[in-house]
Amino acid sequence: MENHRKKRRNFIFTIYTIFLSFLVFSSLAFLFVLPGPKREYVSKVVIIPKGATATQIARILVKSKIIDRGSPFLFLAKLEGLDEALQAGEYELNNRMFYTAILKKLAKGEAVTHKFTIPEGFGMEEIANTLSQQELAGKDRFLELCRQPELFREVFEVEAKSLEGYLFPDTYYVLKEVSEEKIIRLLLTNFKAVTEKIDKNGNLCQKIGLSFHEVITLASIIEKEARQPKEHPLISSVYHNRLKRGMALEADPTVLYALGYYKPKLTYKDLKVRSPYNTYLYKGLPPGPIGNPGESAILAALTPANTDHLYFVSKQDGTHQFSKTLKEHNKAKNYY
């Protein structure tokens, strides 16, 4: 009988303990998992700095009015095993989010990304300026790294003194705290993917008798000369024809690159500037690219149109008049 009563007391105690635990757990869940009481809606981008601890992050969230108190947030972070997994970055948060949702977002690194665009033909300096203006990279650091292509051989081996020509123009999305090294790797990886798609085995390079570096150099000149991609193969044919005949390329963009600044019209004096990039003075291709060409220009450098053109002149509308002889070219120059 006594034994039966003891068992009954134990059973009741167990049920009571389970019920009490359930109440405590439910209260904690309500307190820690749910957002704070309904109040004025607050949504903002919160910056979590590198190296911030869970405690520091909780303080930032309280200060930003995303959460009311830090202790429930910290308790849940420890309970979920995420207190040491929270990542730095810019996060779009609001004060009606569940604490679990905030924690998971920070733990997964689902930060706000920043968009930047590199237009076709941009040079290293212009890219560096773009990134610096958007506060995504330090200009000097970016350029310093671009002049050390050996640092990025595991991504793409560039046989040149800089990465000029190999920083693929496109639209990119990066985190605010991304390093200059990672941005360069991103651009090089894209360049590699595009060029492998165009000429994976290097057969086209062999067919036209140019090295890969020479192809990118030629593509950069084509990119600078033509505003309209449809003209890329035609302009490419002019340069290929001149190279085959041993003629100077006489490409104005190479002179501008040699001068180091842009001007709308070149003078006779400009055409005499002493630089290996001046294709009026020196035959053949310049030592390297004069900008970063896009896919269309690279493809055109590899697959020029089949023409007898040796000259072209701007029509002042973004297109060009192509000529086979110097006589035709001079006539076109006088007309336009």
CSV table of C-alpha atoms in Angstrom, one decimal:
chain,number,residue,atom,x,y,z
A,1,MET,CA,0.0,0.0,0.0
A,2,GLU,CA,2.8,2.4,1.0
A,3,ASN,CA,4.6,1.4,-2.2
A,4,HIS,CA,1.5,2.2,-4.3
A,5,ARG,CA,1.2,5.7,-2.6
A,6,LYS,CA,4.9,6.3,-3.2
A,7,LYS,CA,4.5,5.5,-6.9
A,8,ARG,CA,1.5,7.7,-7.2
A,9,ARG,CA,3.4,10.6,-5.6
A,10,ASN,CA,6.3,10.1,-8.0
A,11,PHE,CA,3.9,10.0,-10.9
A,12,ILE,CA,2.2,13.3,-9.8
A,13,PHE,CA,5.6,14.9,-9.2
A,14,THR,CA,6.8,13.9,-12.6
A,15,ILE,CA,3.6,15.3,-14.3
A,16,TYR,CA,4.0,18.5,-12.3
A,17,THR,CA,7.7,18.8,-13.3
A,18,ILE,CA,6.9,18.3,-16.9
A,19,PHE,CA,4.0,20.8,-16.8
A,20,LEU,CA,6.2,23.3,-15.0
A,21,SER,CA,9.1,22.8,-17.5
A,22,PHE,CA,6.6,23.3,-20.3
A,23,LEU,CA,5.5,26.6,-18.8
A,24,VAL,CA,9.0,27.8,-18.3
A,25,PHE,CA,10.1,26.8,-21.8
A,26,SER,CA,7.0,28.4,-23.3
A,27,SER,CA,7.7,31.6,-21.4
A,28,LEU,CA,11.3,31.6,-22.4
A,29,ALA,CA,10.3,30.9,-26.0
A,30,PHE,CA,7.8,33.7,-26.0
A,31,LEU,CA,10.3,36.1,-24.4
A,32,PHE,CA,13.4,35.2,-26.4
A,33,VAL,CA,12.1,34.1,-29.8
A,34,LEU,CA,9.3,36.5,-30.5
A,35,PRO,CA,10.0,40.1,-31.3
A,36,GLY,CA,9.3,42.8,-28.8
A,37,PRO,CA,5.9,44.4,-28.1
A,38,LYS,CA,4.2,46.1,-31.1
A,39,ARG,CA,5.5,49.6,-31.4
A,40,GLU,CA,6.5,52.0,-34.2
A,41,TYR,CA,8.0,50.0,-37.1
A,42,VAL,CA,11.7,50.4,-37.4
A,43,SER,CA,13.7,49.0,-40.4
A,44,LYS,CA,17.3,49.9,-41.1
A,45,VAL,CA,20.6,48.6,-42.4
A,46,VAL,CA,22.7,47.7,-39.3
A,47,ILE,CA,26.5,47.5,-39.6
A,48,ILE,CA,28.2,44.6,-37.7
A,49,PRO,CA,31.9,45.3,-37.6
A,50,LYS,CA,34.6,42.7,-38.1
A,51,GLY,CA,35.5,40.9,-34.9
A,52,ALA,CA,32.4,42.0,-33.0
A,53,THR,CA,31.4,39.6,-30.2
A,54,ALA,CA,27.8,38.4,-29.6
A,55,THR,CA,27.6,40.8,-26.6
A,56,GLN,CA,28.7,43.7,-28.8
A,57,ILE,CA,26.3,42.7,-31.5
A,58,ALA,CA,23.4,42.7,-29.0
A,59,ARG,CA,24.4,46.2,-27.9
A,60,ILE,CA,24.4,47.4,-31.5
A,61,LEU,CA,20.9,45.9,-32.1
A,62,VAL,CA,19.6,47.5,-29.0
A,63,LYS,CA,21.1,50.9,-29.9
A,64,SER,CA,19.6,50.5,-33.4
A,65,LYS,CA,16.2,49.8,-31.9
A,66,ILE,CA,15.9,46.4,-33.6
A,67,ILE,CA,15.6,44.6,-30.2
A,68,ASP,CA,14.6,45.9,-26.8
A,69,ARG,CA,17.1,44.1,-24.6
A,70,GLY,CA,20.3,42.3,-25.3
A,71,SER,CA,20.0,39.5,-22.6
A,72,PRO,CA,17.2,37.5,-24.3
A,73,PHE,CA,19.1,37.8,-27.6
A,74,LEU,CA,22.3,36.5,-26.1
A,75,PHE,CA,20.5,33.7,-24.2
A,76,LEU,CA,19.0,32.5,-27.5
A,77,ALA,CA,22.3,32.8,-29.3
A,78,LYS,CA,23.9,30.5,-26.8
A,79,LEU,CA,21.0,28.1,-26.7
A,80,GLU,CA,21.1,27.8,-30.5
A,81,GLY,CA,25.0,27.6,-30.5
A,82,LEU,CA,25.3,30.6,-32.7
A,83,ASP,CA,26.9,33.0,-30.3
A,84,GLU,CA,30.3,32.5,-32.0
A,85,ALA,CA,29.0,32.2,-35.6
A,86,LEU,CA,27.6,35.7,-36.1
A,87,GLN,CA,29.3,37.4,-39.1
A,88,ALA,CA,30.3,40.9,-39.9
A,89,GLY,CA,28.5,42.9,-42.6
A,90,GLU,CA,25.6,45.2,-43.4
A,91,TYR,CA,22.2,43.7,-42.5
A,92,GLU,CA,18.8,44.9,-43.4
A,93,LEU,CA,16.8,44.3,-40.2
A,94,ASN,CA,13.5,45.4,-38.6
A,95,ASN,CA,12.2,45.5,-35.0
A,96,ARG,CA,9.4,43.0,-35.8
A,97,MET,CA,11.7,40.2,-36.8
A,98,PHE,CA,11.8,37.0,-34.6
A,99,TYR,CA,15.1,36.8,-32.7
A,100,THR,CA,15.7,33.5,-34.3
A,101,ALA,CA,15.4,35.1,-37.7
A,102,ILE,CA,17.9,37.8,-36.8
A,103,LEU,CA,20.3,35.2,-35.5
A,104,LYS,CA,20.1,33.0,-38.5
A,105,LYS,CA,20.5,35.9,-40.9
A,106,LEU,CA,23.7,37.0,-39.0
A,107,ALA,CA,25.0,33.4,-38.8
A,108,LYS,CA,24.5,32.8,-42.5
A,109,GLY,CA,26.1,36.1,-43.4
A,110,GLU,CA,23.0,37.2,-45.4
A,111,ALA,CA,24.3,40.8,-45.6
A,112,VAL,CA,23.4,43.6,-48.0
A,113,THR,CA,25.3,43.4,-51.3
A,114,HIS,CA,26.5,46.5,-53.2
A,115,LYS,CA,26.3,46.8,-56.9
A,116,PHE,CA,29.1,48.2,-59.1
A,117,THR,CA,29.4,48.2,-62.8
A,118,ILE,CA,32.6,48.3,-65.0
A,119,PRO,CA,31.8,49.5,-68.5
A,120,GLU,CA,33.6,47.9,-71.4
A,121,GLY,CA,36.9,49.5,-72.1
A,122,PHE,CA,37.5,50.9,-68.7
A,123,GLY,CA,41.1,50.9,-67.6
A,124,MET,CA,42.6,49.9,-64.2
A,125,GLU,CA,42.6,53.5,-63.0
A,126,GLU,CA,39.0,54.0,-64.0
A,127,ILE,CA,37.9,50.8,-62.2
A,128,ALA,CA,39.9,51.8,-59.1
A,129,ASN,CA,38.2,55.2,-59.2
A,130,THR,CA,34.7,53.6,-59.4
A,131,LEU,CA,35.4,51.3,-56.5
A,132,SER,CA,36.9,54.1,-54.4
A,133,GLN,CA,33.9,56.4,-55.1
A,134,GLN,CA,31.5,53.7,-54.0
A,135,GLU,CA,33.7,53.1,-50.9
A,136,LEU,CA,34.1,49.4,-51.9
A,137,ALA,CA,37.9,49.5,-52.2
A,138,GLY,CA,40.9,51.7,-51.6
A,139,LYS,CA,42.2,53.1,-55.0
A,140,ASP,CA,45.9,52.8,-54.2
A,141,ARG,CA,45.6,49.3,-52.7
A,142,PHE,CA,43.6,48.1,-55.7
A,143,LEU,CA,46.1,49.5,-58.2
A,144,GLU,CA,49.0,48.1,-56.2
A,145,LEU,CA,47.6,44.6,-56.4
A,146,CYS,CA,46.7,45.0,-60.1
A,147,ARG,CA,50.4,45.6,-60.7
A,148,GLN,CA,51.3,42.3,-59.1
A,149,PRO,CA,49.6,39.7,-61.4
A,150,GLU,CA,51.7,36.9,-59.9
A,151,LEU,CA,49.6,37.2,-56.7
A,152,PHE,CA,46.6,35.8,-58.7
A,153,ARG,CA,48.1,33.0,-60.7
A,154,GLU,CA,45.9,30.5,-59.0
A,155,VAL,CA,42.9,32.3,-60.6
A,156,PHE,CA,44.4,33.2,-64.0
A,157,GLU,CA,48.0,33.3,-65.1
A,158,VAL,CA,48.6,36.7,-66.7
A,159,GLU,CA,51.9,37.0,-68.6
A,160,ALA,CA,52.2,40.7,-68.2
A,161,LYS,CA,53.3,43.4,-65.7
A,162,SER,CA,49.8,44.2,-64.7
A,163,LEU,CA,46.2,43.0,-64.9
A,164,GLU,CA,45.2,45.7,-67.4
A,165,GLY,CA,43.0,44.0,-69.9
A,166,TYR,CA,42.1,41.0,-67.7
A,167,LEU,CA,39.6,42.7,-65.3
A,168,PHE,CA,36.4,41.7,-67.0
A,169,PRO,CA,33.8,44.5,-67.5
A,170,ASP,CA,30.4,43.5,-66.0
A,171,THR,CA,28.0,44.3,-63.2
A,172,TYR,CA,29.0,42.8,-59.9
A,173,TYR,CA,27.5,42.5,-56.4
A,174,VAL,CA,29.8,42.4,-53.3
A,175,LEU,CA,29.6,42.8,-49.6
A,176,LYS,CA,30.7,46.1,-48.2
A,177,GLU,CA,33.7,44.7,-46.2
A,178,VAL,CA,35.0,42.7,-49.2
A,179,SER,CA,38.8,43.1,-49.7
A,180,GLU,CA,40.5,44.4,-52.8
A,181,GLU,CA,42.0,41.0,-53.4
A,182,LYS,CA,38.6,39.4,-53.5
A,183,ILE,CA,37.2,41.9,-55.9
A,184,ILE,CA,40.2,41.3,-58.2
A,185,ARG,CA,39.7,37.6,-58.0
A,186,LEU,CA,36.0,38.0,-58.8
A,187,LEU,CA,36.9,40.0,-62.0
A,188,LEU,CA,39.6,37.6,-63.0
A,189,THR,CA,37.3,34.6,-62.5
A,190,ASN,CA,34.7,36.1,-64.7
A,191,PHE,CA,37.3,36.9,-67.3
A,192,LYS,CA,38.5,33.3,-67.3
A,193,ALA,CA,34.9,31.9,-67.6
A,194,VAL,CA,34.1,34.2,-70.6
A,195,THR,CA,37.4,33.6,-72.5
A,196,GLU,CA,37.2,29.9,-72.0
A,197,LYS,CA,33.7,29.9,-73.4
A,198,ILE,CA,35.0,31.8,-76.5
A,199,ASP,CA,38.2,29.8,-77.1
A,200,LYS,CA,38.6,27.1,-74.6
A,201,ASN,CA,41.4,25.2,-76.4
A,202,GLY,CA,43.2,28.2,-77.9
A,203,ASN,CA,42.4,27.0,-81.4
A,204,LEU,CA,41.3,30.5,-82.5
A,205,CYS,CA,44.5,32.1,-81.3
A,206,GLN,CA,46.5,29.6,-83.3
A,207,LYS,CA,44.4,30.2,-86.3
A,208,ILE,CA,45.0,33.9,-86.4
A,209,GLY,CA,48.7,33.6,-85.4
A,210,LEU,CA,48.5,35.7,-82.2
A,211,SER,CA,49.3,34.9,-78.6
A,212,PHE,CA,46.4,35.1,-76.0
A,213,HIS,CA,48.0,38.3,-74.6
A,214,GLU,CA,48.1,39.8,-78.1
A,215,VAL,CA,44.5,38.9,-78.7
A,216,ILE,CA,43.5,40.7,-75.5
A,217,THR,CA,45.7,43.7,-76.4
A,218,LEU,CA,44.0,43.9,-79.9
A,219,ALA,CA,40.5,43.5,-78.3
A,220,SER,CA,41.2,46.4,-76.0
A,221,ILE,CA,42.0,48.7,-79.0
A,222,ILE,CA,38.9,47.5,-80.8
A,223,GLU,CA,36.8,48.2,-77.7
A,224,LYS,CA,38.1,51.7,-77.5
A,225,GLU,CA,37.6,52.4,-81.2
A,226,ALA,CA,34.0,51.2,-81.6
A,227,ARG,CA,30.9,52.4,-79.6
A,228,GLN,CA,28.7,49.8,-81.3
A,229,PRO,CA,29.5,46.1,-80.9
A,230,LYS,CA,28.2,45.4,-84.5
A,231,GLU,CA,31.3,47.2,-85.8
A,232,HIS,CA,33.8,45.2,-83.7
A,233,PRO,CA,34.4,42.5,-86.4
A,234,LEU,CA,34.9,45.2,-89.1
A,235,ILE,CA,37.4,47.2,-87.1
A,236,SER,CA,39.1,44.0,-86.1
A,237,SER,CA,39.5,43.1,-89.8
A,238,VAL,CA,41.2,46.5,-90.5
A,239,TYR,CA,43.8,45.8,-87.8
A,240,HIS,CA,44.3,42.2,-88.9
A,241,ASN,CA,44.8,43.4,-92.5
A,242,ARG,CA,47.3,46.0,-91.5
A,243,LEU,CA,49.2,43.6,-89.2
A,244,LYS,CA,49.5,41.1,-92.1
A,245,ARG,CA,50.8,43.8,-94.4
A,246,GLY,CA,53.3,45.1,-91.9
A,247,MET,CA,51.6,48.5,-91.6
A,248,ALA,CA,51.4,50.6,-88.5
A,249,LEU,CA,48.0,50.2,-86.8
A,250,GLU,CA,47.7,54.0,-86.3
A,251,ALA,CA,45.1,53.6,-83.6
A,252,ASP,CA,44.2,56.9,-81.9
A,253,PRO,CA,43.2,55.2,-78.5
A,254,THR,CA,46.8,53.9,-78.2
A,255,VAL,CA,48.1,57.4,-78.4
A,256,LEU,CA,45.7,58.6,-75.8
A,257,TYR,CA,46.9,55.7,-73.5
A,258,ALA,CA,50.5,56.8,-74.1
A,259,LEU,CA,49.6,60.4,-73.2
A,260,GLY,CA,47.9,59.3,-70.0
A,261,TYR,CA,44.8,61.6,-70.4
A,262,TYR,CA,41.8,62.0,-72.7
A,263,LYS,CA,41.4,64.7,-75.3
A,264,PRO,CA,38.7,64.9,-78.0
A,265,LYS,CA,41.1,65.5,-80.9
A,266,LEU,CA,44.8,64.5,-81.3
A,267,THR,CA,47.3,66.9,-82.7
A,268,TYR,CA,50.3,66.2,-85.0
A,269,LYS,CA,52.5,66.6,-81.9
A,270,ASP,CA,50.5,64.0,-80.0
A,271,LEU,CA,51.1,61.5,-82.8
A,272,LYS,CA,54.9,61.9,-82.2
A,273,VAL,CA,54.8,61.0,-78.5
A,274,ARG,CA,57.6,58.6,-77.7
A,275,SER,CA,55.9,55.5,-76.2
A,276,PRO,CA,55.8,51.8,-77.2
A,277,TYR,CA,52.0,52.3,-77.0
A,278,ASN,CA,52.1,54.8,-79.9
A,279,THR,CA,51.0,52.7,-82.8
A,280,TYR,CA,51.6,55.6,-85.2
A,281,LEU,CA,55.4,55.5,-84.4
A,282,TYR,CA,55.8,51.7,-83.8
A,283,LYS,CA,54.5,48.9,-86.0
A,284,GLY,CA,52.7,45.9,-84.6
A,285,LEU,CA,50.7,45.7,-81.4
A,286,PRO,CA,51.6,47.7,-78.3
A,287,PRO,CA,53.1,45.9,-75.3
A,288,GLY,CA,49.8,45.2,-73.6
A,289,PRO,CA,46.1,46.1,-73.4
A,290,ILE,CA,45.0,49.7,-73.1
A,291,GLY,CA,41.8,48.9,-71.3
A,292,ASN,CA,39.6,46.0,-70.3
A,293,PRO,CA,37.6,44.6,-73.3
A,294,GLY,CA,34.2,43.0,-73.1
A,295,GLU,CA,33.1,39.7,-74.7
A,296,SER,CA,32.2,41.2,-78.1
A,297,ALA,CA,35.5,42.8,-78.6
A,298,ILE,CA,37.5,39.7,-77.6
A,299,LEU,CA,35.4,37.6,-79.9
A,300,ALA,CA,36.0,40.1,-82.7
A,301,ALA,CA,39.7,40.1,-82.2
A,302,LEU,CA,39.7,36.3,-82.6
A,303,THR,CA,37.2,36.2,-85.5
A,304,PRO,CA,37.6,39.3,-87.7
A,305,ALA,CA,35.2,40.0,-90.6
A,306,ASN,CA,36.5,38.9,-94.0
A,307,THR,CA,37.2,42.3,-95.7
A,308,ASP,CA,39.9,44.1,-97.6
A,309,HIS,CA,39.5,47.3,-95.5
A,310,LEU,CA,42.7,49.0,-94.4
A,311,TYR,CA,41.2,52.3,-93.1
A,312,PHE,CA,38.2,53.7,-91.2
A,313,VAL,CA,37.1,57.2,-90.2
A,314,SER,CA,34.4,58.3,-87.7
A,315,LYS,CA,31.1,59.4,-89.2
A,316,GLN,CA,30.5,61.5,-86.0
A,317,ASP,CA,27.4,59.4,-85.2
A,318,GLY,CA,29.1,56.5,-83.4
A,319,THR,CA,29.7,54.6,-86.6
A,320,HIS,CA,32.6,54.5,-89.1
A,321,GLN,CA,33.2,54.7,-92.8
A,322,PHE,CA,35.6,51.9,-94.0
A,323,SER,CA,37.9,52.1,-97.0
A,324,LYS,CA,40.2,49.8,-98.9
A,325,THR,CA,42.6,52.5,-100.2
A,326,LEU,CA,44.3,55.6,-98.9
A,327,LYS,CA,42.6,57.6,-101.7
A,328,GLU,CA,39.1,56.4,-100.5
A,329,HIS,CA,40.1,57.1,-96.9
A,330,ASN,CA,41.2,60.7,-97.6
A,331,LYS,CA,37.9,61.3,-99.5
A,332,ALA,CA,36.0,59.9,-96.5
A,333,LYS,CA,38.0,62.1,-94.1
A,334,ASN,CA,37.2,65.2,-96.1
A,335,TYR,CA,33.5,64.3,-96.2
A,336,TYR,CA,33.1,63.6,-92.5
